[in-house]
């Protein structure tokens, strides 16, 4: 059984089909990128997978349970227990320190544990910045806090929406390295991005266009940061 | 770490690290609590303040004879029933017909200190009598006989036993007294002369009795009635009466004044609630994105309401404490400027102000917080 399965999922706003009959599967421990240009339906898919929205039609099976029929309260519980979210804008609570931001996720999930939160910050290389406020951290550091917060409750899936969209190259590399580390530890990663360099390091890249699954690129040589031919081909298409 | 500890850590962090934002809200709450606490203090202190003011209008209780012989000792038994802090003054009066320059005049023998306390509206041109051998003359008497302060005045008295005899002058008692002042009251007192009870007793040759005692008591109408009942029940030699003209008008003015202050308090409370609600709506609205984030990472609506409400209530509590202190200062200033006397601190107002402040802030925040929990996290996190 796949960890996540979308079956004929539609999201329709009036005349607009933001998602149009999308079906996909994500296996446990897999690293999948979702790519596509603006308006291709990436964010809609991210919201549906992240239990922040429901499809107009179709099924979304997470761990075998159809979450498309769940109410708002149940979806909150699914988000809390099974999904770790990473955002492009970081979205840290500005008056809480880095470690308190990590503990916030623990607080809603089970029980806050400062020691464990500090260890999570240590994993993302921010042990010495644990007691700084977000305003005292660089963009890259804030995103690493966001990663620590996403992984603190050992979620089934880490869902990242444009995680490097607001980062410079050096910080982008740090975050991608963190993803490698998490993947090696067995975490399932779904990364929504429009940056081919970020997408191409995943095991598999799903390309969306006009709400449909346009292409699926499998990284045959997945070992870490290897660029592959299919992705280069995709880039050429994109730049045309 | 326990959940409750994290809860408190989040609330205090929000209040302490968002100081400039929270200060605006706190200011609004503290001003509301200040005005509320100040007005309630004034509301409760008005009877005491006005009671003291009303005592300027003269005696509000009279003791008269009940058993055929009214003595100073009877009066003292009567006044002993009234608590010492409520008794502003008590003055015994004995009235006799005397003659000044062969003209009949009513003379009153009294305790001058008591008379001064019970009748603070009396205006004396010159000095009050401070010892025996002195006399105050009413303005009309002074005008009739062209009397002035500092002059000596001979007062004559014909004893009742001599009045049946033909030659009155031989039997007249006389006493020479120094005029210390001329009494101006605008009332019948201007036709009388006032001397010490001891001088009148010397003049008449009879001592021990008085006609009436005037009492000035600082109390409300119910308390006054209860004192009257207690005196009538416990001192058989004395009959106590209320001066209805004074007590009734005091009650009317007091109740109208208190109603006015109460009305103002209610209006201010309503305005405070609106002001606090508006501020809290603004505070919560600007944190919609944070609420969206909390929802996205798994916070339930109940949890979010609990956190924001806790924050508001803590703010309300701090505002309430500030309100108690500033409200007392406010009430004190009003009291000094309006009533020219300081106000009593109402300890009961401490918990009341803090509780009302917490409740008003909590209720004002509830509505915007509830509407904020309806935020769709996906929209907020996208920056829409």
Coordinates of C-alpha atoms in Angstrom, one line a residue, chain B:
Chain B
X1 CA 7.9 20.7 30.1
X2 CA 4.2 20.6 30.8
X3 CA 1.7 21.9 28.4
X4 CA 0.6 24.6 30.9
X5 CA 4.1 25.8 31.2
X6 CA 4.4 26.2 27.4
X7 CA 1.0 27.9 27.4
X8 CA 2.2 30.5 29.9
X9 CA 5.5 30.8 28.1
X10 CA 3.7 31.6 24.8
X11 CA 1.4 34.1 26.5
X12 CA 4.1 36.0 28.4
X13 CA 6.3 36.0 25.3
X14 CA 3.5 37.5 23.2
X15 CA 2.9 40.2 25.8
X16 CA 6.6 40.9 26.6
X17 CA 8.1 40.7 23.1
X18 CA 5.3 42.5 21.3
X19 CA 5.4 45.4 23.8
X20 CA 4.6 48.3 21.4
X21 CA 1.5 46.5 20.1
X22 CA 0.4 45.4 23.5
X23 CA 1.0 48.8 25.1
X24 CA -1.8 50.3 22.9
X25 CA -4.2 47.6 24.0
X26 CA -3.1 47.9 27.6
X27 CA -3.5 51.6 27.5
X28 CA -7.1 51.3 26.3
X29 CA -7.9 48.7 29.0
X30 CA -6.2 50.6 31.7
X31 CA -7.9 53.9 30.9
X32 CA -11.3 52.1 30.9
X33 CA -10.5 50.4 34.2
X34 CA -9.2 53.7 35.7
X35 CA -12.4 55.6 34.8
X36 CA -14.6 52.8 36.0
X37 CA -12.7 52.3 39.3
X38 CA -12.6 56.0 39.9
X39 CA -16.3 56.6 39.2
X40 CA -17.3 53.6 41.4
X41 CA -15.1 55.0 44.2
X42 CA -16.8 58.4 43.9
X43 CA -20.2 56.7 43.7
X44 CA -19.6 54.9 47.0
X45 CA -17.9 57.9 48.7
X46 CA -20.5 60.5 47.6
X47 CA -22.8 59.9 50.6
X48 CA -19.9 60.4 53.0
X49 CA -18.6 63.4 51.1
X50 CA -22.1 65.0 50.7
X51 CA -23.0 64.1 54.3
X52 CA -20.1 66.1 55.5
X53 CA -21.2 69.0 53.2
X54 CA -24.8 68.7 54.4
X55 CA -23.6 69.1 58.0
X56 CA -22.9 72.7 57.1
X57 CA -26.6 73.3 56.9
X58 CA -27.1 72.7 60.7
X59 CA -28.5 70.2 63.1
X60 CA -30.4 67.2 61.7
X61 CA -31.5 65.8 65.1
X62 CA -33.1 67.4 68.1
X63 CA -33.4 66.0 71.7
X64 CA -36.2 67.3 73.9
X65 CA -37.6 66.6 77.3
X66 CA -39.6 63.5 77.8
X67 CA -40.1 63.2 81.5
X68 CA -40.5 66.8 82.8
X69 CA -36.9 67.5 83.5
X70 CA -34.2 67.7 80.8
X71 CA -30.7 67.9 82.0
X72 CA -27.2 68.0 80.5
X73 CA -26.7 64.4 81.8
X74 CA -29.8 63.3 79.8
X75 CA -28.4 64.9 76.7
X76 CA -25.1 63.1 77.2
X77 CA -26.9 59.8 77.6
X78 CA -28.6 60.4 74.3
X79 CA -25.5 61.4 72.4
X80 CA -23.7 58.4 73.8
X81 CA -25.9 56.2 71.6
X82 CA -24.5 57.8 68.5
X83 CA -21.0 56.6 67.4
X84 CA -18.3 59.2 68.2
X85 CA -17.1 59.3 64.5
X86 CA -20.7 60.1 63.3
X87 CA -21.4 62.8 65.9
X88 CA -20.3 66.1 64.3
X89 CA -21.5 68.2 67.3
X90 CA -24.1 68.5 70.0
X91 CA -25.2 71.8 71.6
X92 CA -27.6 72.2 74.6
X93 CA -29.8 75.2 74.6
X94 CA -31.7 76.9 77.4
X95 CA -33.8 79.9 76.5
X96 CA -34.8 82.7 78.9
X97 CA -36.3 86.1 78.6
X98 CA -33.8 88.7 79.7
X99 CA -33.6 92.5 79.4
X100 CA -31.0 94.6 77.6
X101 CA -31.4 98.4 78.0
X102 CA -34.8 97.6 79.6
X103 CA -36.0 95.9 76.4
X104 CA -37.0 92.2 76.5
X105 CA -34.7 89.9 74.5
X106 CA -34.4 86.2 74.3
X107 CA -31.1 84.9 75.6
X108 CA -29.8 81.4 74.9
X109 CA -27.4 79.6 77.1
X110 CA -25.3 77.1 75.3
X111 CA -22.0 75.3 74.9
X112 CA -20.3 77.6 72.3
X113 CA -18.0 74.9 70.9
X114 CA -21.1 72.6 70.4
X115 CA -23.1 75.5 68.8
X116 CA -20.3 76.2 66.4
X117 CA -20.1 72.5 65.4
X118 CA -23.8 72.1 64.9
X119 CA -24.3 75.4 63.2
X120 CA -21.2 76.0 61.0
X121 CA -23.2 78.4 58.7
X122 CA -23.4 81.0 61.5
X123 CA -21.2 83.9 60.6
X124 CA -19.7 85.9 63.5
X125 CA -18.4 89.4 63.0
X126 CA -15.7 89.5 65.6
X127 CA -14.9 86.4 67.6
X128 CA -16.8 83.4 69.0
X129 CA -17.1 83.3 72.8
X130 CA -14.2 81.3 74.2
X131 CA -14.9 81.5 77.9
X132 CA -17.6 82.5 80.4
X133 CA -18.3 86.2 80.8
X134 CA -18.6 86.7 77.1
X135 CA -21.7 87.1 74.8
X136 CA -22.6 86.9 71.2
X137 CA -25.3 89.3 70.1
X138 CA -27.6 88.7 67.1
X139 CA -27.3 91.2 64.2
X140 CA -30.8 92.7 64.8
X141 CA -30.1 93.1 68.6
X142 CA -26.7 94.7 67.8
X143 CA -28.4 97.1 65.3
X144 CA -31.3 98.0 67.7
X145 CA -28.9 98.9 70.6
X146 CA -25.9 100.0 68.4
X147 CA -23.7 97.3 70.0
X148 CA -20.3 96.4 68.8
X149 CA -17.7 93.7 69.5
X150 CA -15.4 94.6 72.4
X151 CA -18.1 96.5 74.4
X152 CA -19.5 95.5 77.8
X153 CA -23.1 94.7 78.0
X154 CA -25.3 94.5 81.1
X155 CA -28.0 91.8 80.9
X156 CA -30.8 91.8 83.4
X157 CA -33.2 89.0 84.5
X158 CA -36.3 89.1 86.6
X159 CA -36.7 85.9 88.5
X160 CA -40.1 84.3 88.4
X161 CA -40.5 84.7 92.2
X162 CA -40.1 88.5 91.9
X163 CA -42.5 89.0 89.0
X164 CA -45.5 89.0 91.3
X165 CA -44.1 91.8 93.4
X166 CA -44.5 95.4 92.5
X167 CA -40.9 96.6 92.6
X168 CA -39.2 94.5 89.9
X169 CA -36.0 96.5 89.6
X170 CA -34.9 95.8 93.2
X171 CA -35.1 92.1 92.6
X172 CA -33.5 91.9 89.1
X173 CA -30.3 89.9 88.7
X174 CA -27.7 91.5 86.4
X175 CA -24.5 90.3 84.8
X176 CA -21.9 92.2 82.8
X177 CA -20.7 90.4 79.7
X178 CA -18.2 91.3 77.0
X179 CA -19.5 91.3 73.5
X180 CA -17.0 89.2 71.4
X181 CA -19.0 89.2 68.2
X182 CA -22.1 89.9 66.2
X183 CA -24.1 86.9 64.9
X184 CA -25.2 87.0 61.3
X185 CA -27.3 83.9 60.3
X186 CA -30.1 85.3 58.1
X187 CA -32.5 83.6 60.5
X188 CA -34.3 84.1 63.9
X189 CA -30.9 83.8 65.7
X190 CA -30.2 87.4 64.8
X191 CA -32.9 88.4 67.3
X192 CA -31.2 86.5 70.2
X193 CA -28.2 86.8 72.4
X194 CA -26.0 83.8 73.1
X195 CA -23.9 83.2 76.3
X196 CA -22.5 80.2 78.0
X197 CA -24.9 78.0 79.9
X198 CA -23.0 78.8 83.1
X199 CA -23.5 82.6 82.7
X200 CA -27.2 82.1 82.0
X201 CA -27.5 79.9 85.1
X202 CA -25.7 82.5 87.2
X203 CA -28.0 85.2 85.8
X204 CA -31.2 83.3 86.5
X205 CA -30.0 81.6 89.6
X206 CA -31.3 78.3 88.4
X207 CA -29.1 75.5 87.1
X208 CA -29.3 72.0 85.8
X209 CA -31.9 72.1 83.1
X210 CA -31.9 72.8 79.4
X211 CA -34.8 73.1 76.9
X212 CA -33.5 71.4 73.9
X213 CA -30.3 69.9 72.4
X214 CA -29.4 70.2 68.8
X215 CA -27.3 67.4 67.2
X216 CA -25.4 67.3 64.0
X217 CA -24.9 63.6 62.9
X218 CA -23.1 62.5 59.8
X219 CA -25.3 59.6 58.6
X220 CA -27.8 58.6 55.9
X221 CA -31.5 58.7 56.5
X222 CA -31.8 55.1 57.6
X223 CA -28.9 55.4 60.0
X224 CA -30.4 58.6 61.5
X225 CA -33.8 56.9 62.0
X226 CA -32.1 54.0 63.7
X227 CA -30.2 56.3 66.1
X228 CA -33.5 58.1 66.9
X229 CA -35.2 54.8 67.6
X230 CA -32.3 53.6 69.8
X231 CA -32.2 56.9 71.8
X232 CA -36.0 56.8 72.3
X233 CA -35.8 53.2 73.4
X234 CA -32.7 53.4 75.7
X235 CA -32.9 56.9 77.2
X236 CA -36.4 57.4 78.7
X237 CA -35.7 61.0 79.8
X238 CA -35.2 62.1 76.2
X239 CA -37.3 62.4 73.2
X240 CA -35.3 62.3 69.9
X241 CA -36.6 63.8 66.7
X242 CA -35.2 64.2 63.2
X243 CA -35.2 67.6 61.5
X244 CA -37.2 66.3 58.6
X245 CA -36.6 69.4 56.5
X246 CA -32.9 68.7 56.5
X247 CA -32.8 64.9 56.4
X248 CA -35.4 64.7 53.6
X249 CA -33.7 67.1 51.3
X250 CA -30.3 65.4 52.0
X251 CA -31.8 62.1 51.0
X252 CA -33.3 63.5 47.8
X253 CA -30.1 65.3 46.7
X254 CA -28.0 62.3 47.6
X255 CA -30.1 59.8 45.7
X256 CA -30.2 62.1 42.6
X257 CA -26.5 62.6 42.8
X258 CA -25.8 58.9 43.2
X259 CA -28.1 58.1 40.3
X260 CA -26.3 60.6 38.1
X261 CA -22.9 59.1 39.0
X262 CA -24.3 55.5 38.4
X263 CA -25.6 56.6 35.0
X264 CA -22.2 58.1 34.0
X265 CA -20.5 54.9 35.3
X266 CA -22.7 52.7 33.1
X267 CA -22.2 54.9 30.0
X268 CA -18.4 54.9 30.6
X269 CA -18.5 51.1 31.0
X270 CA -20.3 50.7 27.7
X271 CA -17.9 53.1 26.0
X272 CA -14.9 51.2 27.5
X273 CA -16.3 47.9 26.2
X274 CA -16.6 49.3 22.7
X275 CA -13.1 50.9 22.9
X276 CA -11.5 47.7 24.2
X277 CA -13.5 45.5 21.7
X278 CA -12.2 47.7 18.8
X279 CA -8.6 47.6 20.0
X280 CA -8.8 43.8 20.6
X281 CA -10.4 43.3 17.1
X282 CA -7.4 45.2 15.6
X283 CA -4.9 43.2 17.7
X284 CA -6.4 39.9 16.7
X285 CA -7.0 40.8 13.0
X286 CA -3.3 41.7 12.5
X287 CA -2.5 38.2 13.8
X288 CA -4.6 36.3 11.3
X289 CA -1.5 35.0 9.6
X290 CA -0.2 33.7 12.9
X291 CA -3.6 32.0 13.5
X292 CA -3.4 30.5 10.0
X293 CA 0.1 29.1 10.8
X294 CA -1.0 27.7 14.1
X295 CA -4.0 26.0 12.3
X296 CA -1.6 24.7 9.6
X297 CA 0.7 23.0 12.1
X298 CA -2.2 21.3 13.8
X299 CA -3.8 23.7 16.4
X300 CA -7.5 23.1 17.0
X301 CA -9.9 26.1 17.1
X302 CA -10.4 25.5 20.8
X303 CA -6.7 25.7 21.4
X304 CA -6.3 28.9 19.5
X305 CA -9.3 30.5 21.3
X306 CA -7.7 29.4 24.6
X307 CA -4.4 30.9 23.8
X308 CA -5.7 34.3 22.5
X309 CA -8.3 34.5 25.2
X310 CA -5.6 33.8 27.9
X311 CA -3.5 36.5 26.4
X312 CA -6.4 39.0 26.4
X313 CA -7.4 38.1 30.0
X314 CA -3.8 38.5 31.2
X315 CA -3.8 41.9 29.5
X316 CA -7.2 42.7 31.1
X317 CA -5.7 41.7 34.5
X318 CA -2.7 44.0 34.1
X319 CA -5.0 46.7 32.9
X320 CA -7.2 46.2 35.9
X321 CA -4.4 46.5 38.4
X322 CA -3.3 49.7 36.7
X323 CA -6.9 50.8 36.7
X324 CA -7.2 50.3 40.5
X325 CA -4.1 52.5 41.2
X326 CA -4.9 55.2 38.6
X327 CA -8.6 55.1 39.4
X328 CA -7.9 55.9 43.1
X329 CA -5.6 58.8 42.0
X330 CA -8.4 60.0 39.7
X331 CA -11.1 59.7 42.3
X332 CA -8.8 61.4 44.8
X333 CA -8.2 64.4 42.5
X334 CA -11.9 64.7 41.7
X335 CA -12.8 64.5 45.4
X336 CA -10.2 67.1 46.4
X337 CA -11.3 69.5 43.6
X338 CA -15.0 69.0 44.0
X339 CA -15.5 68.2 47.7
X340 CA -12.3 69.6 49.1
X341 CA -11.5 66.5 51.0
X342 CA -9.7 63.2 50.4
X343 CA -11.4 60.0 49.5
X344 CA -11.4 56.6 51.2
X345 CA -9.7 53.7 49.5
X346 CA -12.3 51.0 48.7
X347 CA -10.5 47.7 49.1
X348 CA -13.5 45.8 47.6
X349 CA -12.9 47.7 44.4
X350 CA -9.5 45.9 43.9
X351 CA -11.0 42.5 43.0
X352 CA -14.0 44.1 41.4
X353 CA -12.1 46.3 39.0
X354 CA -9.6 43.5 38.1
X355 CA -12.4 41.0 37.5
X356 CA -14.5 43.5 35.4
X357 CA -11.4 44.4 33.4
X358 CA -10.6 40.7 32.7
X359 CA -14.2 40.0 31.8
X360 CA -14.6 43.0 29.5
X361 CA -11.4 42.3 27.7
X362 CA -12.1 38.6 27.5
X363 CA -15.6 39.2 26.1
X364 CA -14.4 41.9 23.7
X365 CA -11.8 39.6 22.3
X366 CA -13.9 36.5 22.0
X367 CA -15.8 37.7 18.9
X368 CA -12.7 38.7 16.8
X369 CA -10.9 35.6 18.0
X370 CA -13.8 33.3 16.9
X371 CA -14.0 35.0 13.5
X372 CA -10.2 34.7 13.2
X373 CA -10.3 30.9 13.8
X374 CA -12.5 30.6 10.7
X375 CA -9.4 31.7 8.7
X376 CA -8.4 29.2 6.0
X377 CA -4.8 28.5 6.7
X378 CA -4.0 27.8 3.0
X379 CA -5.1 31.4 2.1
X380 CA -3.3 33.1 4.9
X381 CA -0.1 31.2 4.4
X382 CA -0.1 32.2 0.7
X383 CA -0.2 35.8 1.9
X384 CA -3.7 36.4 0.7

